[in-house]
PDB file of C-alpha atoms in Angstrom:
ATOM      1  CA  MET A   1     -40.299 -24.475  34.719  1.00  0.00           C
ATOM      2  CA  THR A   2     -42.308 -23.940  38.064  1.00  0.00           C
ATOM      3  CA  ASP A   3     -44.120 -20.893  38.847  1.00  0.00           C
ATOM      4  CA  PRO A   4     -44.404 -20.570  42.690  1.00  0.00           C
ATOM      5  CA  GLN A   5     -47.703 -18.378  42.474  1.00  0.00           C
ATOM      6  CA  ASN A   6     -49.094 -21.080  40.139  1.00  0.00           C
ATOM      7  CA  PRO A   7     -47.801 -24.541  40.487  1.00  0.00           C
ATOM      8  CA  GLN A   8     -47.976 -25.629  36.959  1.00  0.00           C
ATOM      9  CA  GLN A   9     -45.094 -26.789  34.736  1.00  0.00           C
ATOM     10  CA  TRP A  10     -44.004 -25.627  31.271  1.00  0.00           C
ATOM     11  CA  GLU A  11     -41.543 -27.241  28.866  1.00  0.00           C
ATOM     12  CA  ILE A  12     -39.442 -24.634  27.069  1.00  0.00           C
ATOM     13  CA  ILE A  13     -38.346 -26.483  23.814  1.00  0.00           C
ATOM     14  CA  ASP A  14     -35.443 -24.868  21.838  1.00  0.00           C
ATOM     15  CA  ASN A  15     -36.357 -25.756  18.179  1.00  0.00           C
ATOM     16  CA  ILE A  16     -33.314 -23.823  16.734  1.00  0.00           C
ATOM     17  CA  ILE A  17     -31.380 -26.223  14.734  1.00  0.00           C
ATOM     18  CA  ALA A  18     -27.772 -26.194  15.547  1.00  0.00           C
ATOM     19  CA  PRO A  19     -25.475 -25.199  12.867  1.00  0.00           C
ATOM     20  CA  THR A  20     -22.613 -27.818  11.845  1.00  0.00           C
ATOM     21  CA  ALA A  21     -20.681 -26.053   9.022  1.00  0.00           C
ATOM     22  CA  VAL A  22     -20.312 -22.704   7.194  1.00  0.00           C
ATOM     23  CA  ARG A  23     -19.857 -22.539   3.361  1.00  0.00           C
ATOM     24  CA  ILE A  24     -18.328 -19.694   1.676  1.00  0.00           C
ATOM     25  CA  THR A  25     -19.090 -19.001  -1.785  1.00  0.00           C
ATOM     26  CA  LEU A  26     -17.755 -16.655  -4.811  1.00  0.00           C
ATOM     27  CA  ASN A  27     -20.356 -16.173  -7.562  1.00  0.00           C
ATOM     28  CA  GLY A  28     -22.567 -18.782  -6.103  1.00  0.00           C
ATOM     29  CA  THR A  29     -19.667 -21.292  -6.421  1.00  0.00           C
ATOM     30  CA  ASP A  30     -18.198 -22.924  -3.210  1.00  0.00           C
ATOM     31  CA  VAL A  31     -14.819 -21.995  -2.079  1.00  0.00           C
ATOM     32  CA  LEU A  32     -13.147 -25.008   0.049  1.00  0.00           C
ATOM     33  CA  ALA A  33     -12.328 -24.011   3.461  1.00  0.00           C
ATOM     34  CA  GLY A  34      -8.614 -23.310   3.615  1.00  0.00           C
ATOM     35  CA  GLY A  35      -9.037 -22.569  -0.465  1.00  0.00           C
ATOM     36  CA  ALA A  36      -7.722 -19.187  -2.115  1.00  0.00           C
ATOM     37  CA  VAL A  37      -9.232 -16.610  -4.076  1.00  0.00           C
ATOM     38  CA  THR A  38      -7.367 -13.756  -6.167  1.00  0.00           C
ATOM     39  CA  LEU A  39      -8.375 -10.187  -5.560  1.00  0.00           C
ATOM     40  CA  SER A  40      -7.054  -7.326  -7.971  1.00  0.00           C
ATOM     41  CA  GLU A  41      -6.033  -4.223  -5.920  1.00  0.00           C
ATOM     42  CA  ASP A  42      -8.391  -2.035  -7.897  1.00  0.00           C
ATOM     43  CA  THR A  43     -11.512  -4.246  -7.680  1.00  0.00           C
ATOM     44  CA  GLU A  44     -13.502  -6.157  -4.862  1.00  0.00           C
ATOM     45  CA  LEU A  45     -14.867  -9.330  -4.154  1.00  0.00           C
ATOM     46  CA  GLN A  46     -18.583 -10.312  -2.969  1.00  0.00           C
ATOM     47  CA  LEU A  47     -18.267 -13.452  -0.815  1.00  0.00           C
ATOM     48  CA  GLY A  48     -21.266 -15.457   0.319  1.00  0.00           C
ATOM     49  CA  ALA A  49     -21.785 -17.617   3.139  1.00  0.00           C
ATOM     50  CA  THR A  50     -24.220 -20.398   3.736  1.00  0.00           C
ATOM     51  CA  VAL A  51     -24.790 -21.993   7.513  1.00  0.00           C
ATOM     52  CA  GLN A  52     -25.581 -25.628   7.449  1.00  0.00           C
ATOM     53  CA  PRO A  53     -27.583 -27.475   7.771  1.00  0.00           C
ATOM     54  CA  LYS A  54     -30.855 -26.153   6.101  1.00  0.00           C
ATOM     55  CA  GLY A  55     -33.090 -24.206   8.560  1.00  0.00           C
ATOM     56  CA  THR A  56     -30.239 -23.047  10.922  1.00  0.00           C
ATOM     57  CA  PRO A  57     -29.718 -19.421  11.460  1.00  0.00           C
ATOM     58  CA  GLN A  58     -27.858 -17.846   8.581  1.00  0.00           C
ATOM     59  CA  ALA A  59     -26.367 -14.945  10.183  1.00  0.00           C
ATOM     60  CA  VAL A  60     -22.627 -14.703  10.089  1.00  0.00           C
ATOM     61  CA  GLU A  61     -19.737 -12.420  11.278  1.00  0.00           C
ATOM     62  CA  TRP A  62     -17.189 -11.650   8.734  1.00  0.00           C
ATOM     63  CA  SER A  63     -13.348 -10.820   9.627  1.00  0.00           C
ATOM     64  CA  SER A  64     -10.100 -10.404   8.199  1.00  0.00           C
ATOM     65  CA  SER A  65      -6.667 -11.381   9.495  1.00  0.00           C
ATOM     66  CA  ASP A  66      -5.087  -8.385   7.825  1.00  0.00           C
ATOM     67  CA  ALA A  67      -5.834  -4.767   8.292  1.00  0.00           C
ATOM     68  CA  ARG A  68      -4.986  -4.148   4.839  1.00  0.00           C
ATOM     69  CA  LEU A  69      -7.849  -6.290   3.960  1.00  0.00           C
ATOM     70  CA  GLY A  70     -11.324  -4.947   4.650  1.00  0.00           C
ATOM     71  CA  VAL A  71     -14.533  -7.089   4.684  1.00  0.00           C
ATOM     72  CA  GLN A  72     -18.091  -6.125   5.466  1.00  0.00           C
ATOM     73  CA  ASP A  73     -21.098  -8.075   4.562  1.00  0.00           C
ATOM     74  CA  GLY A  74     -18.871 -10.532   2.518  1.00  0.00           C
ATOM     75  CA  ARG A  75     -17.679  -7.485   0.542  1.00  0.00           C
ATOM     76  CA  VAL A  76     -13.671  -7.877   0.349  1.00  0.00           C
ATOM     77  CA  GLN A  77     -11.484  -4.791  -0.696  1.00  0.00           C
ATOM     78  CA  THR A  78      -8.179  -3.674   0.021  1.00  0.00           C
ATOM     79  CA  VAL A  79      -7.511  -0.655   2.558  1.00  0.00           C
ATOM     80  CA  GLY A  80      -4.511   1.615   1.913  1.00  0.00           C
ATOM     81  CA  VAL A  81      -1.656   0.750  -0.633  1.00  0.00           C
ATOM     82  CA  VAL A  82      -0.938  -2.581  -1.603  1.00  0.00           C
ATOM     83  CA  PRO A  83       2.903  -3.341  -1.411  1.00  0.00           C
ATOM     84  CA  GLU A  84       4.658  -3.948  -4.723  1.00  0.00           C
ATOM     85  CA  GLY A  85       4.713  -7.808  -4.112  1.00  0.00           C
ATOM     86  CA  GLY A  86       1.063  -8.128  -3.186  1.00  0.00           C
ATOM     87  CA  PHE A  87       0.021  -9.973   0.122  1.00  0.00           C
ATOM     88  CA  THR A  88      -2.289 -12.732   1.279  1.00  0.00           C
ATOM     89  CA  GLY A  89      -4.745 -12.283   4.049  1.00  0.00           C
ATOM     90  CA  ALA A  90      -7.484 -14.769   5.568  1.00  0.00           C
ATOM     91  CA  VAL A  91     -11.224 -14.011   5.423  1.00  0.00           C
ATOM     92  CA  THR A  92     -13.440 -15.756   7.835  1.00  0.00           C
ATOM     93  CA  ALA A  93     -17.308 -16.331   8.293  1.00  0.00           C
ATOM     94  CA  THR A  94     -18.305 -17.308  11.663  1.00  0.00           C
ATOM     95  CA  SER A  95     -21.879 -18.418  12.672  1.00  0.00           C
ATOM     96  CA  GLU A  96     -23.357 -15.792  15.014  1.00  0.00           C
ATOM     97  CA  ASN A  97     -25.564 -18.459  16.605  1.00  0.00           C
ATOM     98  CA  ASP A  98     -22.421 -20.691  17.344  1.00  0.00           C
ATOM     99  CA  PRO A  99     -19.128 -19.114  17.121  1.00  0.00           C
ATOM    100  CA  SER A 100     -17.368 -22.341  17.062  1.00  0.00           C
ATOM    101  CA  ILE A 101     -18.613 -23.110  13.588  1.00  0.00           C
ATOM    102  CA  HIS A 102     -16.736 -21.050  10.992  1.00  0.00           C
ATOM    103  CA  ALA A 103     -15.099 -21.276   7.610  1.00  0.00           C
ATOM    104  CA  THR A 104     -11.968 -19.404   6.098  1.00  0.00           C
ATOM    105  CA  VAL A 105     -10.487 -18.639   2.865  1.00  0.00           C
ATOM    106  CA  ASN A 106      -7.085 -16.999   1.707  1.00  0.00           C
ATOM    107  CA  VAL A 107      -7.521 -13.968  -0.326  1.00  0.00           C
ATOM    108  CA  ARG A 108      -4.291 -13.145  -2.338  1.00  0.00           C
ATOM    109  CA  VAL A 109      -4.216  -9.594  -3.280  1.00  0.00           C
ATOM    110  CA  GLU A 110      -2.449  -8.710  -6.338  1.00  0.00           C
ATOM    111  CA  PRO A 111      -1.029  -5.085  -6.898  1.00  0.00           C
ATOM    112  CA  VAL A 112      -2.046  -3.139 -10.004  1.00  0.00           C
ATOM    113  CA  GLY A 113       0.575  -1.361 -12.121  1.00  0.00           C
ATOM    114  CA  CYS A 114       1.367   2.391 -11.711  1.00  0.00           C
ATOM    115  CA  LEU A 115      -0.982   3.981 -14.352  1.00  0.00           C
ATOM    116  CA  SER A 116       0.944   7.296 -14.404  1.00  0.00           C
ATOM    117  CA  LEU A 117       3.948   8.809 -12.581  1.00  0.00           C
ATOM    118  CA  THR A 118       4.266  12.736 -12.743  1.00  0.00           C
ATOM    119  CA  VAL A 119       7.292  14.594 -11.454  1.00  0.00           C
ATOM    120  CA  MET A 120       7.358  18.179 -10.953  1.00  0.00           C
ATOM    121  CA  PHE A 121      10.126  20.676 -10.454  1.00  0.00           C
ATOM    122  CA  GLU A 122       9.442  24.399  -9.351  1.00  0.00           C
ATOM    123  CA  GLY A 123       5.996  24.178 -11.297  1.00  0.00           C
ATOM    124  CA  GLU A 124       7.314  22.231 -14.458  1.00  0.00           C
ATOM    125  CA  LYS A 125       5.748  18.807 -15.149  1.00  0.00           C
ATOM    126  CA  ASN A 126       7.924  15.971 -16.336  1.00  0.00           C
ATOM    127  CA  PRO A 127      11.192  18.263 -17.021  1.00  0.00           C
ATOM    128  CA  SER A 128      13.875  16.423 -19.032  1.00  0.00           C
ATOM    129  CA  ALA A 129      16.588  18.530 -17.722  1.00  0.00           C
ATOM    130  CA  ILE A 130      17.052  20.946 -14.887  1.00  0.00           C
ATOM    131  CA  GLU A 131      20.050  23.113 -13.453  1.00  0.00           C
ATOM    132  CA  LEU A 132      21.575  23.417 -10.228  1.00  0.00           C
ATOM    133  CA  ASN A 133      24.137  25.423  -8.451  1.00  0.00           C
ATOM    134  CA  VAL A 134      26.234  24.227  -5.702  1.00  0.00           C
ATOM    135  CA  SER A 135      25.829  27.461  -3.705  1.00  0.00           C
ATOM    136  CA  GLY A 136      22.096  27.296  -4.142  1.00  0.00           C
ATOM    137  CA  GLY A 137      21.524  24.372  -1.755  1.00  0.00           C
ATOM    138  CA  GLU A 138      18.960  21.647  -1.937  1.00  0.00           C
ATOM    139  CA  LYS A 139      15.971  21.580  -4.212  1.00  0.00           C
ATOM    140  CA  ALA A 140      13.355  19.230  -4.242  1.00  0.00           C
ATOM    141  CA  LEU A 141      11.600  17.018  -7.122  1.00  0.00           C
ATOM    142  CA  THR A 142       8.084  15.841  -6.389  1.00  0.00           C
ATOM    143  CA  ALA A 143       6.265  12.971  -7.490  1.00  0.00           C
ATOM    144  CA  THR A 144       2.582  11.787  -7.681  1.00  0.00           C
ATOM    145  CA  THR A 145       1.298   8.448  -8.708  1.00  0.00           C
ATOM    146  CA  ASN A 146      -2.280   6.944  -9.998  1.00  0.00           C
ATOM    147  CA  PRO A 147      -3.339   5.039  -8.047  1.00  0.00           C
ATOM    148  CA  GLU A 148      -2.258   7.682  -5.436  1.00  0.00           C
ATOM    149  CA  GLY A 149       0.347   6.895  -2.684  1.00  0.00           C
ATOM    150  CA  LEU A 150       2.283   4.308  -4.409  1.00  0.00           C
ATOM    151  CA  ALA A 151       5.807   4.194  -3.186  1.00  0.00           C
ATOM    152  CA  VAL A 152       8.370   6.068  -5.526  1.00  0.00           C
ATOM    153  CA  ALA A 153      12.243   4.920  -5.612  1.00  0.00           C
ATOM    154  CA  TRP A 154      14.779   7.790  -6.583  1.00  0.00           C
ATOM    155  CA  GLU A 155      18.260   7.111  -7.712  1.00  0.00           C
ATOM    156  CA  SER A 156      20.925   9.267  -8.956  1.00  0.00           C
ATOM    157  CA  SER A 157      23.695   8.226 -11.757  1.00  0.00           C
ATOM    158  CA  ASN A 158      26.129   9.998 -10.357  1.00  0.00           C
ATOM    159  CA  GLU A 159      26.352  10.685  -6.331  1.00  0.00           C
ATOM    160  CA  SER A 160      29.581  12.797  -6.516  1.00  0.00           C
ATOM    161  CA  VAL A 161      27.805  15.412  -8.489  1.00  0.00           C
ATOM    162  CA  VAL A 162      24.277  15.158  -6.929  1.00  0.00           C
ATOM    163  CA  THR A 163      22.652  12.932  -4.303  1.00  0.00           C
ATOM    164  CA  VAL A 164      18.765  12.261  -4.126  1.00  0.00           C
ATOM    165  CA  ASN A 165      16.783  11.374  -1.054  1.00  0.00           C
ATOM    166  CA  GLY A 166      13.022  11.155  -1.359  1.00  0.00           C
ATOM    167  CA  GLY A 167      13.137  13.563  -4.277  1.00  0.00           C
ATOM    168  CA  VAL A 168      15.272  16.182  -2.488  1.00  0.00           C
ATOM    169  CA  LEU A 169      18.492  17.006  -4.680  1.00  0.00           C
ATOM    170  CA  THR A 170      21.795  17.916  -2.919  1.00  0.00           C
ATOM    171  CA  PRO A 171      24.256  19.366  -5.279  1.00  0.00           C
ATOM    172  CA  HIS A 172      27.926  18.605  -4.585  1.00  0.00           C
ATOM    173  CA  LYS A 173      30.080  19.567  -7.388  1.00  0.00           C
ATOM    174  CA  ALA A 174      29.869  20.788 -11.159  1.00  0.00           C
ATOM    175  CA  GLY A 175      28.881  18.095 -13.444  1.00  0.00           C
ATOM    176  CA  GLU A 176      26.118  16.251 -14.884  1.00  0.00           C
ATOM    177  CA  ALA A 177      23.888  13.106 -13.405  1.00  0.00           C
ATOM    178  CA  ARG A 178      20.732  11.579 -14.334  1.00  0.00           C
ATOM    179  CA  VAL A 179      17.988  11.451 -11.443  1.00  0.00           C
ATOM    180  CA  THR A 180      15.327   8.666 -11.881  1.00  0.00           C
ATOM    181  CA  ALA A 181      11.983   8.225 -10.174  1.00  0.00           C
ATOM    182  CA  THR A 182      10.561   4.707 -10.343  1.00  0.00           C
ATOM    183  CA  CYS A 183       7.182   3.753  -9.553  1.00  0.00           C
ATOM    184  CA  ARG A 184       6.461  -0.128 -10.090  1.00  0.00           C
ATOM    185  CA  ASN A 185       6.462  -0.294 -14.095  1.00  0.00           C
ATOM    186  CA  ARG A 186       7.055   3.246 -14.687  1.00  0.00           C
ATOM    187  CA  THR A 187      10.039   5.469 -14.703  1.00  0.00           C
ATOM    188  CA  HIS A 188      10.874   9.146 -15.223  1.00  0.00           C
ATOM    189  CA  THR A 189      14.549  10.480 -15.671  1.00  0.00           C
ATOM    190  CA  VAL A 190      15.604  13.813 -15.349  1.00  0.00           C
ATOM    191  CA  THR A 191      19.243  15.326 -16.533  1.00  0.00           C
ATOM    192  CA  VAL A 192      20.417  17.228 -13.421  1.00  0.00           C
ATOM    193  CA  ARG A 193      23.362  19.820 -14.517  1.00  0.00           C
ATOM    194  CA  VAL A 194      25.159  21.274 -11.611  1.00  0.00           C
ATOM    195  CA  ARG A 195      27.144  24.379 -11.746  1.00  0.00           C
ATOM    196  CA  ASP A 196      29.337  26.020  -9.320  1.00  0.00           C
ATOM    197  CA  ASN A 197      29.413  29.882  -9.565  1.00  0.00           C
ATOM    198  CA  ARG A 198      31.135  30.129  -6.191  1.00  0.00           C
ATOM    199  CA  THR A 199      33.783  32.749  -6.231  1.00  0.00           C
ATOM    200  CA  ARG A 200      37.302  31.560  -6.014  1.00  0.00           C
ATOM    201  CA  VAL A 201      40.315  33.683  -5.226  1.00  0.00           C
ATOM    202  CA  TYR A 202      43.828  32.470  -6.384  1.00  0.00           C
ATOM    203  CA  PHE A 203      47.139  34.168  -5.058  1.00  0.00           C
ATOM    204  CA  ALA A 204      50.172  33.765  -7.030  1.00  0.00           C
ATOM    205  CA  PRO A 205      53.087  32.093  -4.859  1.00  0.00           C
ATOM    206  CA  SER A 206      55.003  35.054  -3.223  1.00  0.00           C
ATOM    207  CA  ILE A 207      58.840  35.011  -3.840  1.00  0.00           C
ATOM    208  CA  ILE A 208      60.398  35.778  -0.483  1.00  0.00           C
ATOM    209  CA  PRO A 209      64.235  36.508  -0.483  1.00  0.00           C
ATOM    210  CA  TYR A 210      65.965  34.066   1.857  1.00  0.00           C
ATOM    211  CA  ASP A 211      69.492  35.588   3.265  1.00  0.00           C
ATOM    212  CA  GLY A 212      70.603  32.265   4.511  1.00  0.00           C
TER     213      GLY A 212
END
């Protein structure tokens, strides 16, 4: 480089060692690029990254291929509710000095069981039986889970008597049905007895003379 005011020359030497590879580690043990690690929904992983060769800048940027898998400074944890079947996402460590140098591992996320399932009906916790009336319209069962936000499936054993949609009960005729809430490995069943108290008026057939 030449300074016009002072015609001397300087040689600028870039002595930064270029990165050639990134190694991802778990608990100090190398994870092969493209390899897989397992993460339980209720835990987290602490991954490490080493940029090679020795002496090259070690700064890396972490990223995830799936929004449900969060990663910051190598700490990996789930975001939101994990589907019942789990999922797999890719976590990548990229050299900040050379973005073309990176390593990726697959993280298999396993869901945890439903620790508890609580069903409520009009202030009553986990009722074994309730009564509805056809003329009373819809009533609602609600369910809470631990962990929070897990999916709950509802089913009626006799939909001609009562149907259930998202916990909302619709009575159709007098009778009995079992309504079951299911969250992964837990269930709760409520016997629903439906009455029909609507007033019915019956008329006796009239005998009308016929003259022909």
